[in-house]
């Protein structure tokens, strides 16, 4: 997490979401969070200057926070969305970053007088008045710094209970309620899933277009290679015919030369005989 030039706090967190449309198991999604006052906006990318980039995927309203706890790098928040509670599970890169985010989110909730802290402040003031002491007694402080869910209760021993149960939800926030809230269909979640699926479909379509273009290029190359093979075959046939014709010409020339040689030989033999015959007569 880093301090932004505009006084915001920003950095990467993993947000646990779930595919509510197909009821698949939950999965973490890496998001770039920007904490600006009581609003935590999250994006899919970051630019070169360290600012958010891409589409804004959603917002966590810290001013409506009703529950908050941290365990190492893990953080759990509960906020009001359209009058209903929504649970958020965020995970920092390590426990140190988790502590930083925890502190900043807590301070933002206190500054915005979120229900979590407003209820604790009211409970602490009531307990202090009932005990005849100031509103800043240990009874209220223990509950407030425990970072527990609003409506924790008050009375004697509140301070020690808040210190011992630091970072835990109260019994009213049981697993059944979490499961019920997780199964509720919220427009923001649906829109986010639809947008992500649309992006995935666009990427798949682009990939298929590229693959189709590659296949067309390969088909063109195969066609060109086929033309070259046909041309080579035709040249081979033409060369074979010319070789055969050359061989025939050579044979004809050899026969002609042989015939000439025989005639010359016969002529040379017949001429002396004639001369000899004339001398005897």
Short mmCIF file of C-alpha atoms in Angstrom, two decimals, residues 46-225:
data_model
loop_
_atom_site.label_atom_id
_atom_site.label_comp_id
_atom_site.label_asym_id
_atom_site.label_seq_id
_atom_site.Cartn_x
_atom_site.Cartn_y
_atom_site.Cartn_z
CA UNK A 46 -2.80 0.37 -12.61
CA UNK A 47 -1.05 2.87 -14.87
CA UNK A 48 2.65 3.78 -15.03
CA UNK A 49 2.27 6.60 -12.51
CA UNK A 50 0.74 4.32 -9.90
CA UNK A 51 -2.83 5.43 -10.45
CA UNK A 52 -5.85 3.23 -11.16
CA UNK A 53 -6.49 2.18 -14.73
CA UNK A 54 -9.18 0.27 -16.55
CA UNK A 55 -12.80 0.09 -15.53
CA UNK A 56 -13.84 0.65 -11.93
CA UNK A 57 -15.27 -2.68 -10.79
CA UNK A 58 -16.99 -1.51 -7.61
CA UNK A 59 -16.98 0.53 -4.41
CA UNK A 60 -16.96 -0.36 -0.71
CA UNK A 61 -18.75 2.28 1.34
CA UNK A 62 -16.76 2.50 4.59
CA UNK A 63 -19.28 5.01 6.00
CA UNK A 64 -21.85 2.17 6.16
CA UNK A 65 -19.48 -0.34 7.81
CA UNK A 66 -21.17 -2.43 10.50
CA UNK A 67 -18.41 -4.97 11.15
CA UNK A 68 -14.65 -5.19 10.75
CA UNK A 69 -11.88 -7.53 11.83
CA UNK A 70 -8.39 -8.57 10.77
CA UNK A 71 -6.32 -11.72 11.13
CA UNK A 72 -2.84 -11.31 9.67
CA UNK A 73 -3.23 -10.39 6.02
CA UNK A 74 -6.95 -11.26 6.02
CA UNK A 75 -9.66 -8.67 6.59
CA UNK A 76 -13.42 -9.09 6.87
CA UNK A 77 -15.83 -6.18 6.48
CA UNK A 78 -19.58 -5.90 6.65
CA UNK A 79 -21.30 -2.89 5.06
CA UNK A 80 -24.83 -1.84 4.25
CA UNK A 81 -25.75 -2.06 0.56
CA UNK A 82 -29.29 -1.06 -0.36
CA UNK A 83 -30.39 -1.55 3.22
CA UNK A 84 -28.89 -5.05 3.46
CA UNK A 85 -25.59 -6.17 4.89
CA UNK A 86 -22.89 -7.36 2.54
CA UNK A 87 -19.72 -9.16 3.56
CA UNK A 88 -16.32 -8.42 2.04
CA UNK A 89 -13.23 -10.60 2.40
CA UNK A 90 -9.99 -8.86 1.45
CA UNK A 91 -6.47 -10.25 1.61
CA UNK A 92 -3.26 -8.21 1.59
CA UNK A 93 0.08 -9.52 0.35
CA UNK A 94 1.27 -10.06 3.93
CA UNK A 95 0.41 -9.30 7.56
CA UNK A 96 2.31 -6.00 7.53
CA UNK A 97 0.28 -4.69 4.61
CA UNK A 98 -2.84 -6.07 6.25
CA UNK A 99 -2.13 -4.02 9.38
CA UNK A 100 -1.64 -0.86 7.31
CA UNK A 101 -4.92 -1.35 5.49
CA UNK A 102 -6.67 -2.21 8.74
CA UNK A 103 -5.50 1.04 10.32
CA UNK A 104 -6.50 3.20 7.37
CA UNK A 105 -9.91 1.57 6.95
CA UNK A 106 -10.58 1.86 10.68
CA UNK A 107 -9.62 5.54 10.67
CA UNK A 108 -11.81 6.16 7.63
CA UNK A 109 -14.75 4.47 9.35
CA UNK A 110 -14.29 6.51 12.49
CA UNK A 111 -14.00 9.75 10.51
CA UNK A 112 -17.19 8.90 8.62
CA UNK A 113 -18.95 7.90 11.87
CA UNK A 114 -19.80 4.51 10.41
CA UNK A 115 -22.53 2.52 12.19
CA UNK A 116 -19.91 0.23 13.70
CA UNK A 117 -18.28 3.09 15.58
CA UNK A 118 -21.42 5.18 16.04
CA UNK A 119 -23.12 2.34 17.88
CA UNK A 120 -20.07 1.75 20.04
CA UNK A 121 -19.76 5.43 20.84
CA UNK A 122 -23.43 5.58 21.83
CA UNK A 123 -23.07 2.43 23.93
CA UNK A 124 -19.93 3.78 25.61
CA UNK A 125 -21.58 7.11 26.40
CA UNK A 126 -24.66 5.39 27.84
CA UNK A 127 -22.54 3.11 29.99
CA UNK A 128 -20.46 6.01 31.21
CA UNK A 129 -23.53 8.04 32.14
CA UNK A 130 -25.03 5.06 33.95
CA UNK A 131 -21.82 4.61 35.93
CA UNK A 132 -21.61 8.31 36.66
CA UNK A 133 -18.33 8.69 34.75
CA UNK A 134 -17.19 10.40 31.56
CA UNK A 135 -17.95 8.95 28.14
CA UNK A 136 -14.26 8.14 27.60
CA UNK A 137 -14.04 5.56 30.41
CA UNK A 138 -12.50 2.15 29.88
CA UNK A 139 -15.92 0.61 29.39
CA UNK A 140 -16.44 2.29 26.02
CA UNK A 141 -12.84 2.30 24.87
CA UNK A 142 -12.49 -1.46 25.11
CA UNK A 143 -15.46 -2.00 22.81
CA UNK A 144 -14.40 0.70 20.39
CA UNK A 145 -10.83 -0.46 19.91
CA UNK A 146 -11.85 -4.12 19.70
CA UNK A 147 -12.89 -3.47 16.06
CA UNK A 148 -15.88 -5.73 16.55
CA UNK A 149 -19.34 -5.66 15.14
CA UNK A 150 -21.70 -2.87 16.19
CA UNK A 151 -24.28 -3.58 18.90
CA UNK A 152 -21.84 -5.58 20.99
CA UNK A 153 -23.44 -4.53 24.22
CA UNK A 154 -22.32 -2.49 27.19
CA UNK A 155 -22.12 -2.58 30.90
CA UNK A 156 -19.42 -3.56 33.34
CA UNK A 157 -16.48 -5.49 32.00
CA UNK A 158 -16.98 -4.09 28.50
CA UNK A 159 -13.42 -2.87 28.27
CA UNK A 160 -11.82 -6.21 29.08
CA UNK A 161 -14.22 -8.05 26.78
CA UNK A 162 -13.27 -5.79 23.88
CA UNK A 163 -9.57 -6.40 24.46
CA UNK A 164 -9.93 -10.16 24.77
CA UNK A 165 -12.21 -10.55 21.73
CA UNK A 166 -10.22 -8.20 19.48
CA UNK A 167 -10.87 -8.95 15.84
CA UNK A 168 -13.83 -11.33 16.25
CA UNK A 169 -17.48 -11.04 15.25
CA UNK A 170 -20.22 -11.31 17.85
CA UNK A 171 -22.60 -14.26 18.07
CA UNK A 172 -25.35 -12.53 16.11
CA UNK A 173 -23.19 -12.70 12.99
CA UNK A 174 -23.28 -16.49 12.71
CA UNK A 175 -22.49 -18.74 9.80
CA UNK A 176 -26.13 -19.13 8.81
CA UNK A 177 -26.48 -15.39 8.34
CA UNK A 178 -23.26 -15.26 6.32
CA UNK A 179 -24.48 -18.06 4.06
CA UNK A 180 -27.83 -16.36 3.56
CA UNK A 181 -26.21 -13.06 2.64
CA UNK A 182 -23.73 -14.73 0.30
CA UNK A 183 -26.54 -16.42 -1.61
CA UNK A 184 -28.44 -13.18 -2.19
CA UNK A 185 -28.28 -11.85 -5.71
CA UNK A 186 -27.07 -8.26 -5.77
CA UNK A 187 -27.11 -6.12 -8.91
CA UNK A 188 -23.54 -4.93 -8.35
CA UNK A 189 -22.22 -8.50 -8.18
CA UNK A 190 -24.25 -9.55 -11.22
CA UNK A 191 -23.07 -6.57 -13.25
CA UNK A 192 -19.47 -7.27 -12.30
CA UNK A 193 -19.74 -10.92 -13.31
CA UNK A 194 -21.48 -10.00 -16.57
CA UNK A 195 -18.76 -7.45 -17.38
CA UNK A 196 -16.00 -9.98 -16.69
CA UNK A 197 -17.69 -12.63 -18.80
CA UNK A 198 -18.17 -10.13 -21.60
CA UNK A 199 -14.45 -9.30 -21.48
CA UNK A 200 -13.63 -13.01 -21.58
CA UNK A 201 -15.93 -13.57 -24.57
CA UNK A 202 -14.33 -10.64 -26.41
CA UNK A 203 -10.88 -12.12 -25.80
CA UNK A 204 -12.03 -15.55 -27.00
CA UNK A 205 -13.57 -14.02 -30.12
CA UNK A 206 -10.36 -12.12 -30.84
CA UNK A 207 -8.31 -15.29 -30.39
CA UNK A 208 -10.59 -17.25 -32.71
CA UNK A 209 -10.26 -14.51 -35.33
CA UNK A 210 -6.48 -14.70 -35.11
CA UNK A 211 -6.55 -18.50 -35.40
CA UNK A 212 -8.85 -18.24 -38.44
CA UNK A 213 -6.44 -15.80 -40.06
CA UNK A 214 -3.55 -18.19 -39.43
CA UNK A 215 -5.47 -21.05 -41.04
CA UNK A 216 -6.22 -18.89 -44.09
CA UNK A 217 -2.53 -18.03 -44.42
CA UNK A 218 -1.62 -21.72 -44.17
CA UNK A 219 -4.19 -22.59 -46.85
CA UNK A 220 -2.68 -19.96 -49.14
CA UNK A 221 0.81 -21.34 -48.56
CA UNK A 222 -0.37 -24.90 -49.26
CA UNK A 223 -2.01 -23.73 -52.50
CA UNK A 224 1.17 -21.95 -53.58
CA UNK A 225 3.26 -25.01 -52.76
#
